Each structure stands twice: as C-alpha cells, then as structure tokens.
Short mmCIF file of C-alpha atoms in Angstrom, two decimals:
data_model
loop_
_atom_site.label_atom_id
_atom_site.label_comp_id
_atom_site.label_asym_id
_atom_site.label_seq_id
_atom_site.Cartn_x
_atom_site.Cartn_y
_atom_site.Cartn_z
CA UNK A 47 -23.19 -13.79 -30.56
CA UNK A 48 -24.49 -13.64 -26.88
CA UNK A 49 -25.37 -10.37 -25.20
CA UNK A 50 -23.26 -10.99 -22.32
CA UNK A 51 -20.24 -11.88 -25.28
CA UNK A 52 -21.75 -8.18 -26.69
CA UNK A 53 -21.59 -6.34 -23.33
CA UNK A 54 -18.36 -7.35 -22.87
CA UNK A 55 -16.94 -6.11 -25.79
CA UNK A 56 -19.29 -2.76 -25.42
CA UNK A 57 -17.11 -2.60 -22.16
CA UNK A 58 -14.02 -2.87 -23.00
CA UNK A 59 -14.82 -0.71 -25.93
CA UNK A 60 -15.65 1.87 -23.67
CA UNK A 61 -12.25 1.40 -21.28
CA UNK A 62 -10.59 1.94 -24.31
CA UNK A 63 -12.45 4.76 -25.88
CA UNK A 64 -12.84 6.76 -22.70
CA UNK A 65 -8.79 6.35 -22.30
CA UNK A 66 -8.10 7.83 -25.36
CA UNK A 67 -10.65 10.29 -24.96
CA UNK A 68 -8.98 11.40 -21.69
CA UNK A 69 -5.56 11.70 -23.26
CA UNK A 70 -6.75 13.68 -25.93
CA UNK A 71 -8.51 15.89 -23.43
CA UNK A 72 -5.58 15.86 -21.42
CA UNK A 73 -3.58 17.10 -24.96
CA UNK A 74 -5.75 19.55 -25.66
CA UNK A 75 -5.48 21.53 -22.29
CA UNK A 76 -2.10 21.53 -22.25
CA UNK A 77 -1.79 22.53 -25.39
CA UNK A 78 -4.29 25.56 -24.97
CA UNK A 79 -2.48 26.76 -21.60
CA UNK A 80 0.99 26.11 -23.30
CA UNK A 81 0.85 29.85 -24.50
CA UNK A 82 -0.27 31.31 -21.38
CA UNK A 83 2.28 29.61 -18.95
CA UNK A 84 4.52 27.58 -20.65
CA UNK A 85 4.76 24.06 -21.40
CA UNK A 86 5.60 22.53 -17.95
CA UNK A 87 3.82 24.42 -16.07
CA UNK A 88 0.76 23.28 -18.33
CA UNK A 89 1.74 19.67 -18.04
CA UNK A 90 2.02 20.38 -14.13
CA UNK A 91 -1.34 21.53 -13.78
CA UNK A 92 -3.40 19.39 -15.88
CA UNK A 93 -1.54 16.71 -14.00
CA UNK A 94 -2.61 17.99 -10.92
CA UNK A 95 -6.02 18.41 -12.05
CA UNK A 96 -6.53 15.13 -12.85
CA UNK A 97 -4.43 13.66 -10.02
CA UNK A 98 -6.85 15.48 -7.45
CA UNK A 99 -9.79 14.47 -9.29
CA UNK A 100 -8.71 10.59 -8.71
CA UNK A 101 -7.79 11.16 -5.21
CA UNK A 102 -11.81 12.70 -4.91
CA UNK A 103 -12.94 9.23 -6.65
CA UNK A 104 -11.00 7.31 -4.51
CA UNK A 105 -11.93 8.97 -1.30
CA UNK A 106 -15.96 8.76 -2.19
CA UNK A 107 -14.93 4.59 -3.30
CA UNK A 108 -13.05 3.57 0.03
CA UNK A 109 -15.42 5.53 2.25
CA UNK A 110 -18.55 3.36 2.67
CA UNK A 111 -21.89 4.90 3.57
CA UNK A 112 -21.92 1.54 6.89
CA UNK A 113 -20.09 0.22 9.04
CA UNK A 114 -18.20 -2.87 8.10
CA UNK A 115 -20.18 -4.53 10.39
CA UNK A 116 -23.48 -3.48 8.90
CA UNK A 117 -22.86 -4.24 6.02
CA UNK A 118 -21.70 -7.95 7.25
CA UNK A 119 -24.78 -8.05 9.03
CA UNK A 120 -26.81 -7.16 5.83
CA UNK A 121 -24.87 -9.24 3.85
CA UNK A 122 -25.51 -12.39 5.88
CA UNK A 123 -29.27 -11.71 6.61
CA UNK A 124 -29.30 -11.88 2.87
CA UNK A 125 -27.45 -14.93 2.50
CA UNK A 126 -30.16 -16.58 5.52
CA UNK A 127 -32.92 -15.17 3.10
CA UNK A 128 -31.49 -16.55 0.27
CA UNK A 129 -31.06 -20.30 1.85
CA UNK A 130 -34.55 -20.11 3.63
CA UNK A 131 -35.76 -19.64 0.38
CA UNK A 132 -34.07 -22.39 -1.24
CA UNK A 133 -36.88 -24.99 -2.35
CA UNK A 134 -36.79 -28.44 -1.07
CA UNK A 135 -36.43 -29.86 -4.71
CA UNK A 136 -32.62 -27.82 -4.80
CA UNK A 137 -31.54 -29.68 -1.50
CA UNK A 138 -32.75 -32.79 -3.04
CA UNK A 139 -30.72 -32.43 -5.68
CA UNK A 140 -27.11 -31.67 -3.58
CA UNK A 141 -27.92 -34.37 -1.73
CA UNK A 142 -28.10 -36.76 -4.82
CA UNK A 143 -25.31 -35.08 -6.36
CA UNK A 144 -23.05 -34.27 -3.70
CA UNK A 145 -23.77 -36.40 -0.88
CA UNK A 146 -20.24 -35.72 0.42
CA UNK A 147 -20.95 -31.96 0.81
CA UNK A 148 -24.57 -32.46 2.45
CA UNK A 149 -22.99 -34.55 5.08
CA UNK A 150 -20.57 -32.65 5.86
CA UNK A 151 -23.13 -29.62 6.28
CA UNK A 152 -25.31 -31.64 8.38
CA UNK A 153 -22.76 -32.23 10.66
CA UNK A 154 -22.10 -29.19 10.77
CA UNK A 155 -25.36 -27.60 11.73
CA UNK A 156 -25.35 -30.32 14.37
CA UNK A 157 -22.21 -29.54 16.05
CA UNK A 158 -22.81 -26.10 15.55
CA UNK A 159 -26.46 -26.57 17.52
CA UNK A 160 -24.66 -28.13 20.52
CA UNK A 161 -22.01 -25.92 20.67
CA UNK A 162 -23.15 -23.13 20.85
CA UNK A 163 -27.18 -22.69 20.03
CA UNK A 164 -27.16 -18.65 20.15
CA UNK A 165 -24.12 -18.45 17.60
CA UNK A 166 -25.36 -21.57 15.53
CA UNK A 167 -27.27 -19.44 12.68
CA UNK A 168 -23.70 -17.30 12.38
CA UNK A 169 -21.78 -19.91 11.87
CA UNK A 170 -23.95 -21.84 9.72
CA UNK A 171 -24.38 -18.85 6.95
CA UNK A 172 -20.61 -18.67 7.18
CA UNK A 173 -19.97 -22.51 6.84
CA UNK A 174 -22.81 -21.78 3.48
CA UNK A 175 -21.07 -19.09 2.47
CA UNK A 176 -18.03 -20.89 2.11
CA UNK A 177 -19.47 -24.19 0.57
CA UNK A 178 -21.35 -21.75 -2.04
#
C-alpha cells in the first residue's frame, strides 16, 4: 500500500479516534460533576466549556497574522518565482502538448504588455494562476 494511501487512513483514524475520545471525555465530566450540581447543570457546563473552547479556535483560525493583501502579494511573488523558475524544457513541452493553451497565453502577455505595461506582470500571474 502507498504511504499517502497509509496517511490517509492514519488520518481519518485519528478524526475518528479523537471524536470518540472527546465524547468519552465529555462523559466522564459530566458524570463526575453530576453529584455536585446535578445532571443538567453538568451537561450545561461541559457544553459551555467546550463551546467556548471552539469559539477560541475559531477566533485564532479566521484571524490571520496579514493583511489580505499581503498575503496576495506574497502569494503571487511566489507564483512569479515559481514560473521564473520554470525550465525551458517544461515550456517546451506545453507548447507541444497544448499548443492551444500556449497561444492563448502568448496573447495574452502581449495584450497585456500594450495595455497596460506597469500592471502587465499582475495580470499575467493571475491569467497563470488560472491556467495552472
């Protein structure tokens, strides 16, 4: 069997073993407060435990450490880096294969050139972006 066929099962292995382990956790503290305060009231807080606890991993998710536009601007000086990189033999190839596609991006980076020659670069890693 592959490794990626392996990790893949290891994964979802995990989803499911770390969901049961958090309902049994979840169980067991209501169970042990059930004395102390009752049942709903234990169900209420452990509840609200873990209900805050996903609103904290939420909050730290949605709230990026950038801008959205820094990280756009990263994202496509990366995606320049990666195509000035890309050796000659690779556009050889799409041109043999896909003729229809390297055209179509040449005349693109043409009419992007006399368009408008300070946005052409832009334009060009988007029109890449979206062919890749």
């Amino acid at each position: 069997m592959d490794v990626a066929k392996l990790r893949i099962i290891a994964g979802a292995g995990a989803v499911f073993f770390g969901f049961a382990g958090v309902t049994t956790l979840t169980v067991a503290v209501v169970v042990a407060l059930m004395p102390v305060i009752g049942l709903l009231w234990a169900t209420v807080c452990v509840a609200s435990l873990f209900l805050f606890v996903a609103c904290v991993c939420t909050v730290v998710f949605l709230k990026p450490g950038k801008s959205t536009e820094e990280e756009l601007d990263q994202f496509e000086n990366a995606t320049a880096d990666m195509l000035a990189d890309l050796p000659f033999d690779a556009i050889e190839a799409l041109v043999e294969k896909r003729p229809i596609v390297a055209a179509t991006a040449a005349l693109a980076a043409g009419y992007f050139l006399i368009s408008s020659p300070d946005s052409a670069s832009k334009g060009l890693q988007k029109l890449f972006d979206q062919l890749i």
